[in-house]
Coordinates of C-alpha atoms in Angstrom, one line a residue:
X27 CA 28.5 70.1 15.2
X28 CA 24.8 69.5 14.5
X29 CA 22.2 71.1 16.7
X30 CA 20.6 68.7 19.2
X31 CA 17.4 68.4 17.1
X32 CA 19.3 67.5 14.0
X33 CA 21.8 65.3 15.7
X34 CA 19.3 62.9 17.3
X35 CA 19.3 59.3 16.2
X36 CA 16.2 57.9 14.5
X37 CA 14.8 56.2 17.6
X38 CA 14.8 59.6 19.4
X39 CA 13.1 61.3 16.5
X40 CA 10.4 58.6 16.5
X41 CA 7.6 59.1 19.0
X42 CA 3.8 59.7 18.6
X43 CA 3.8 58.2 15.1
X44 CA 5.6 55.1 16.0
X45 CA 3.5 54.5 19.1
X46 CA 0.3 55.2 17.3
X47 CA 1.2 52.9 14.4
X48 CA 2.1 50.1 16.8
X49 CA -1.1 50.5 18.8
X50 CA -3.0 49.9 15.5
X51 CA -2.0 46.3 15.8
X52 CA -3.9 45.8 19.0
X53 CA -5.3 42.4 20.0
X54 CA -8.6 43.0 18.2
X55 CA -6.5 43.9 15.1
X56 CA -4.4 40.8 15.5
X57 CA -7.6 38.8 15.6
X58 CA -8.8 40.4 12.3
X59 CA -5.6 39.9 10.5
X60 CA -5.4 36.3 11.7
X61 CA -8.9 35.6 10.4
X62 CA -8.0 37.1 7.0
X63 CA -4.9 34.9 6.8
X64 CA -6.7 31.8 7.9
X65 CA -9.7 32.3 5.7
X66 CA -8.1 33.6 2.5
X67 CA -4.5 32.5 2.8
X68 CA -2.2 35.1 1.0
X69 CA -5.1 36.3 -1.2
X70 CA -5.7 39.6 0.7
X71 CA -2.1 40.3 1.8
X72 CA -1.9 43.1 -0.8
X73 CA -4.3 45.2 1.3
X74 CA -1.5 45.9 3.7
X75 CA 0.5 47.7 1.1
X76 CA -2.6 49.4 -0.3
X77 CA -3.7 50.6 3.2
X78 CA -0.3 52.0 4.2
X79 CA -0.4 55.3 2.3
X80 CA -4.0 55.8 3.3
X81 CA -3.3 55.5 7.0
X82 CA 0.0 57.4 6.8
X83 CA -1.7 60.3 5.0
X84 CA -4.6 60.8 7.5
X85 CA -2.3 60.3 10.6
X86 CA 0.2 62.8 9.3
X87 CA -2.6 65.3 8.8
X88 CA -3.8 64.7 12.4
X89 CA -0.3 65.1 13.8
X90 CA 0.2 68.3 11.8
X91 CA -3.1 69.7 13.2
X92 CA -1.9 69.0 16.8
X93 CA 1.6 70.4 16.2
X94 CA 0.5 73.5 14.3
X95 CA -2.4 74.6 16.5
X96 CA -1.2 73.3 19.8
X97 CA -4.6 71.7 20.3
X98 CA -6.1 68.2 19.8
X99 CA -8.7 67.2 17.2
X100 CA -11.7 67.7 19.6
X101 CA -10.6 71.1 20.8
X102 CA -10.2 72.3 17.2
X103 CA -13.7 70.9 16.4
X104 CA -15.1 72.7 19.4
X105 CA -13.6 76.1 18.3
X106 CA -14.7 75.9 14.7
X107 CA -17.8 73.7 14.4
X108 CA -21.2 73.2 16.1
X109 CA -20.9 71.8 19.6
X110 CA -23.7 69.3 18.9
X111 CA -21.6 67.7 16.1
X112 CA -18.6 67.4 18.4
X113 CA -20.5 65.8 21.2
X114 CA -22.0 63.2 18.9
X115 CA -18.6 62.3 17.6
X116 CA -17.0 62.1 21.0
X117 CA -19.9 60.0 22.4
X118 CA -19.5 57.5 19.5
X119 CA -15.8 57.5 20.0
X120 CA -16.2 56.8 23.7
X121 CA -18.6 53.9 23.1
X122 CA -16.3 52.3 20.4
X123 CA -13.2 52.7 22.6
X124 CA -14.8 51.1 25.7
X125 CA -16.0 48.1 23.6
X126 CA -12.5 47.9 22.1
X127 CA -10.9 48.1 25.5
X128 CA -13.1 45.2 26.7
X129 CA -12.2 43.1 23.7
X130 CA -8.4 43.8 24.0
X131 CA -8.3 43.2 27.8
X132 CA -10.2 40.0 27.4
X133 CA -7.8 38.9 24.6
X134 CA -4.8 39.7 26.8
X135 CA -6.2 37.7 29.7
X136 CA -7.0 34.7 27.3
X137 CA -3.4 34.9 25.9
X138 CA -1.9 34.9 29.4
X139 CA -4.3 32.0 30.4
X140 CA -2.7 30.0 27.5
X141 CA 0.7 30.5 28.9
X142 CA -0.1 30.4 32.7
X143 CA -3.5 28.8 33.3
X144 CA -5.5 30.8 35.8
X145 CA -8.7 32.8 36.4
X146 CA -9.2 34.9 33.2
X147 CA -11.4 37.5 34.8
X148 CA -8.7 38.2 37.4
X149 CA -6.2 38.5 34.7
X150 CA -8.5 40.9 32.9
X151 CA -8.9 43.1 36.0
X152 CA -5.1 43.1 36.7
X153 CA -4.2 44.1 33.2
X154 CA -6.7 47.0 33.4
X155 CA -5.4 48.1 36.8
X156 CA -1.8 48.0 35.6
X157 CA -2.6 50.1 32.6
X158 CA -4.4 52.7 34.6
X159 CA -1.7 52.9 37.3
X160 CA 1.1 53.3 34.7
X161 CA -0.8 56.0 32.7
X162 CA -1.8 58.0 35.8
X163 CA 1.2 57.8 38.1
X164 CA 4.2 57.5 35.8
X165 CA 5.7 60.8 34.5
X166 CA 4.9 61.5 30.8
X167 CA 8.6 61.5 29.8
X168 CA 9.1 58.1 31.3
X169 CA 5.8 56.8 30.1
X170 CA 6.3 57.9 26.5
X171 CA 9.7 56.0 26.6
X172 CA 7.9 52.9 28.0
X173 CA 5.3 53.0 25.2
X174 CA 8.1 53.5 22.6
X175 CA 10.0 50.4 23.8
X176 CA 6.8 48.4 24.1
X177 CA 6.5 48.6 20.3
X178 CA 9.3 46.1 20.2
X179 CA 6.8 43.4 21.3
X180 CA 5.4 43.5 17.8
X181 CA 8.5 41.7 16.6
X182 CA 7.0 38.6 18.2
X183 CA 4.8 38.3 15.1
X184 CA 7.8 38.6 12.8
X185 CA 9.4 35.8 14.7
X186 CA 6.4 33.5 14.0
X187 CA 7.0 33.8 10.3
X188 CA 10.6 32.7 10.7
X189 CA 9.6 29.5 12.6
X190 CA 6.8 28.7 10.2
X191 CA 7.2 27.0 6.8
X192 CA 6.3 29.9 4.4
X193 CA 6.2 29.3 0.6
X194 CA 8.0 32.6 -0.3
X195 CA 6.9 32.7 -4.0
X196 CA 3.2 32.3 -3.1
X197 CA 3.5 34.8 -0.2
X198 CA 5.2 37.4 -2.4
X199 CA 2.6 37.0 -5.1
X200 CA -0.3 37.5 -2.7
X201 CA 1.5 40.6 -1.2
X202 CA 2.5 42.3 -4.5
X203 CA -0.3 41.3 -6.9
X204 CA -3.8 42.5 -6.0
X205 CA -6.6 40.0 -6.4
X206 CA -10.2 40.3 -5.3
X207 CA -13.4 38.2 -5.6
X208 CA -16.6 40.2 -5.5
X209 CA -18.6 38.2 -3.0
X210 CA -19.9 38.9 0.5
X211 CA -17.0 37.1 2.3
X212 CA -14.3 39.2 0.5
X213 CA -16.3 42.4 0.9
X214 CA -16.7 41.9 4.7
X215 CA -13.0 41.0 5.0
X216 CA -12.1 44.2 3.2
X217 CA -14.4 46.2 5.6
X218 CA -12.8 44.5 8.6
X219 CA -9.3 45.2 7.4
X220 CA -9.9 49.0 6.8
X221 CA -12.2 49.3 9.8
X222 CA -9.5 47.9 12.0
X223 CA -6.6 49.8 10.4
X224 CA -8.1 53.4 10.1
X225 CA -9.7 54.0 13.4
X226 CA -10.8 57.3 14.9
X227 CA -9.1 56.8 18.2
X228 CA -5.7 56.9 16.4
X229 CA -6.6 60.4 15.1
X230 CA -7.2 61.8 18.5
X231 CA -4.2 60.1 20.1
X232 CA -1.6 61.2 17.7
X233 CA -2.8 64.8 17.6
X234 CA -2.9 64.8 21.4
X235 CA 0.6 63.4 21.6
X236 CA 2.0 66.1 19.4
X237 CA 0.6 68.6 21.8
X238 CA 2.1 66.6 24.8
X239 CA 5.5 66.6 23.0
X240 CA 5.4 70.4 22.7
X241 CA 4.7 70.7 26.4
X242 CA 7.5 68.3 27.2
X243 CA 10.0 70.2 25.1
X244 CA 8.7 73.6 26.1
X245 CA 8.1 74.7 22.5
X246 CA 5.3 76.8 21.0
X247 CA 2.8 75.6 18.4
X248 CA 4.1 75.9 14.9
X249 CA 1.7 78.6 13.8
X250 CA 3.1 80.7 16.6
X251 CA 6.8 80.0 15.7
X252 CA 6.7 79.1 12.0
X253 CA 10.5 79.3 11.6
X254 CA 10.7 75.9 13.2
X255 CA 8.0 74.4 11.0
X256 CA 10.3 72.9 8.4
X257 CA 12.3 70.8 10.8
X258 CA 9.2 69.8 12.9
X259 CA 7.1 68.9 9.8
X260 CA 10.0 66.8 8.5
X261 CA 10.1 65.0 11.9
X262 CA 6.4 64.4 11.8
X263 CA 6.7 63.0 8.3
X264 CA 9.5 60.6 9.3
X265 CA 7.8 59.6 12.5
X266 CA 4.5 58.9 10.8
X267 CA 5.9 57.0 7.8
X268 CA 8.0 54.8 10.0
X269 CA 5.2 54.2 12.5
X270 CA 2.5 53.4 10.0
X271 CA 5.0 51.4 7.9
X272 CA 5.9 49.3 11.0
X273 CA 2.2 48.8 11.7
X274 CA 1.5 47.5 8.2
X275 CA 4.6 45.3 8.1
X276 CA 3.6 43.6 11.3
X277 CA 0.0 43.2 10.1
X278 CA 1.4 41.6 6.9
X279 CA 3.5 39.2 8.9
X280 CA 0.5 38.1 10.9
X281 CA -1.5 37.4 7.7
X282 CA 1.5 35.5 6.2
X283 CA 2.0 33.5 9.5
X284 CA -1.6 32.4 9.8
X285 CA -1.9 31.8 6.0
X286 CA 1.2 29.5 6.1
X287 CA 0.1 27.6 9.2
X288 CA -3.7 27.7 9.8
X289 CA -5.0 28.2 6.2
X290 CA -2.5 25.7 4.8
X291 CA -3.8 23.1 7.3
X292 CA -7.5 23.7 6.7
X293 CA -8.2 26.0 9.6
X294 CA -10.5 28.7 8.2
X295 CA -12.3 30.2 11.2
X296 CA -10.6 32.2 13.9
X297 CA -12.7 34.0 16.5
X298 CA -10.1 35.7 18.5
X299 CA -6.4 36.5 18.7
X300 CA -6.0 34.0 21.6
X301 CA -7.6 31.3 19.5
X302 CA -5.2 32.1 16.7
X303 CA -2.3 31.6 19.1
X304 CA -3.7 28.3 20.4
X305 CA -4.4 27.0 16.8
X306 CA -0.7 27.6 15.9
X307 CA 0.6 25.3 18.6
X308 CA -0.1 21.8 17.0
X309 CA 0.8 23.2 13.5
X310 CA 3.9 25.4 14.0
X311 CA 5.1 24.3 17.4
X312 CA 5.3 25.7 20.9
X313 CA 7.7 28.5 19.9
X314 CA 5.4 30.0 17.4
X315 CA 2.5 29.6 19.8
X316 CA 4.4 31.3 22.6
X317 CA 5.6 34.2 20.4
X318 CA 2.1 34.8 19.2
X319 CA 0.6 34.8 22.7
X320 CA 3.4 37.0 24.1
X321 CA 2.8 39.4 21.2
X322 CA -0.9 39.7 22.1
X323 CA -0.1 40.7 25.7
X324 CA 2.6 43.1 24.6
X325 CA 0.5 44.9 22.0
X326 CA -2.4 45.0 24.4
X327 CA -0.3 46.8 27.1
X328 CA 0.5 49.3 24.3
X329 CA -3.0 49.7 22.9
X330 CA -5.2 49.7 26.1
X331 CA -3.7 53.0 27.5
X332 CA -4.0 54.6 24.0
X333 CA -7.6 53.6 23.7
X334 CA -8.3 55.0 27.2
X335 CA -6.1 58.0 26.6
X336 CA -7.6 59.0 23.3
X337 CA -11.1 58.9 24.9
X338 CA -9.7 61.2 27.7
X339 CA -8.3 63.7 25.3
X340 CA -11.6 63.9 23.3
X341 CA -13.8 64.2 26.4
X342 CA -11.5 66.7 28.1
X343 CA -11.2 68.9 25.0
X344 CA -15.0 68.8 24.5
X345 CA -15.6 70.3 28.0
X346 CA -12.5 72.4 28.3
X347 CA -11.0 70.4 31.1
X348 CA -7.4 70.5 32.0
X349 CA -5.8 67.6 30.1
X350 CA -2.5 65.9 29.4
X351 CA -0.3 63.0 30.5
X352 CA 2.3 65.6 31.5
X353 CA 0.0 66.8 34.2
X354 CA 0.0 65.6 37.8
X355 CA -3.1 63.6 38.8
X356 CA -4.3 66.4 41.1
X357 CA -4.0 68.9 38.2
X358 CA -6.1 67.0 35.7
X359 CA -8.5 64.9 37.8
X360 CA -11.2 64.7 35.2
X361 CA -8.8 63.7 32.4
X362 CA -7.4 60.9 34.5
X363 CA -10.8 60.0 35.7
X364 CA -12.0 59.4 32.1
X365 CA -9.0 57.1 31.6
X366 CA -9.9 55.1 34.7
X367 CA -13.6 55.0 33.9
X368 CA -13.1 53.9 30.2
X369 CA -10.7 51.2 31.3
X370 CA -13.1 50.1 34.1
X371 CA -15.9 50.0 31.5
X372 CA -13.7 47.7 29.3
X373 CA -13.0 45.4 32.3
X374 CA -16.7 45.3 33.2
X375 CA -17.7 44.2 29.8
X376 CA -15.8 41.0 30.4
X377 CA -17.9 40.2 33.5
X378 CA -21.1 40.4 31.4
X379 CA -22.5 37.7 29.3
X380 CA -21.5 39.5 26.1
X381 CA -20.1 37.6 23.1
X382 CA -16.6 39.2 22.5
X383 CA -16.9 38.8 18.7
X384 CA -20.2 40.6 18.7
X385 CA -18.7 43.3 20.8
X386 CA -15.9 43.7 18.3
X387 CA -18.4 43.7 15.5
X388 CA -20.3 46.6 17.0
X389 CA -17.1 48.5 17.7
X390 CA -16.2 48.1 14.1
X391 CA -19.7 49.3 13.1
X392 CA -19.3 52.5 15.2
X393 CA -15.7 53.1 14.0
X394 CA -16.7 52.4 10.4
X395 CA -19.5 54.9 10.6
X396 CA -17.6 57.5 12.7
X397 CA -14.4 57.6 10.7
X398 CA -15.6 58.9 7.3
X399 CA -17.4 62.1 8.5
X400 CA -14.7 62.7 11.1
X401 CA -12.1 62.5 8.3
X402 CA -14.0 65.0 6.2
X403 CA -14.1 67.5 9.1
X404 CA -10.4 66.8 9.8
X405 CA -9.5 67.5 6.2
X406 CA -11.5 70.8 6.3
X407 CA -9.6 71.8 9.4
X408 CA -6.2 71.0 7.9
X409 CA -7.0 73.1 4.8
X410 CA -8.5 76.0 6.7
X411 CA -6.0 79.0 7.0
X412 CA -8.1 80.4 9.9
X413 CA -7.2 77.3 11.9
X414 CA -3.7 76.4 10.5
X415 CA -2.5 79.9 9.6
X416 CA 0.1 79.7 6.8
X417 CA 0.8 76.0 7.5
X418 CA -2.2 74.4 5.8
X419 CA -1.4 71.0 4.4
X420 CA 0.1 70.7 0.9
X421 CA -1.9 69.7 -2.1
X422 CA -0.1 66.4 -2.3
X423 CA -0.9 65.5 1.4
X424 CA -4.4 66.8 0.9
X425 CA -4.8 64.4 -2.1
X426 CA -3.7 61.5 0.1
X427 CA -6.1 62.6 2.9
X428 CA -9.1 62.9 0.6
X429 CA -8.3 59.6 -1.1
X430 CA -8.2 57.9 2.3
X431 CA -11.5 59.6 3.2
X432 CA -13.1 58.4 0.0
X433 CA -12.0 54.9 0.6
X434 CA -13.4 54.9 4.1
X435 CA -16.8 56.2 2.7
X436 CA -16.8 53.3 0.3
X437 CA -15.9 50.9 3.1
X438 CA -18.8 52.3 5.2
X439 CA -21.1 51.9 2.3
X440 CA -20.1 48.3 1.7
X441 CA -20.5 47.6 5.4
X442 CA -24.1 49.0 5.5
X443 CA -25.1 47.2 2.3
X444 CA -23.6 43.8 3.1

């Protein structure tokens, strides 16, 4: 008989990687992929395949840092790098996450308003409140299971493709054969895709969740018990590959769905995920519209707590506060306080006269500028034997991580020069 760890089915093995990958397709990401499909048709669908190994590499490295050291990204930075650098990184992360939270909560409210007309600001506040209550008062074991099952909401976007009239040959060509026009529109689209896909909050979340999983299972960090490293690193690899693969497949389906419906019917400009859902109704029918709108709400309920949670991990690790979703609220008041305040900040942005697309633009600016230097430091940590002991990442994984880092530096440069 197989030991319990080896005998678990795939869904049990999946966890932080699956949830992190699914959260990458948050409502703001859905809006970006919808715009790409509407504006360029199938022309940039290939970026989903190109981006998959880049995201999978850097997320696997973040997960291994958490599992090996038993500490999150920010705590490792605090121990091995100047405090000033860490505080600048965390401040930028906090700003970007709050803006993203505001955009996602607003998109969820707008999507619900399409299905059930009502006061959007009230919907926004209720979504924010529900997210905080679930994250603070539901036990980590149950909450992790809820997040895992919530990833199934992403299949709504897969369903849209099946009810739309997709020219398979054209979609396959756009997906498998890279093409690119060197102009400002294509350059900005490329920046938007990679800025949305490879986001710093995902780094902090997946590393933090690996630490949470160790607490839940009452196991030691891998550098303390290296005998278990082989099995655990194999689990992390499977979890991350499946999670990031799932994320990119869903993103590809969103691009194909909007290309087959909106682009094919002359709709070229989409300013939000909710607008993409509304635009689908007269073209692809009520079922496609409803699936798209429901998907926005489902992915939002998945992404909002992760945005707030990653901010809480980063801030708590910076100041050495007690942290973790496995802690009772009274044991980690500051950690849960950051979750509540970040979410409240996102809700508050919707009550201000701020253009949501401009908010997303500036969130992308901050993420685009924050990701490359943070990825450099993450790579240095992962290759440092003083941090990782004998479990520094392999040369092959390091190559993938440095390639991903180089691409993000290029993306940041294009962003600044465009």
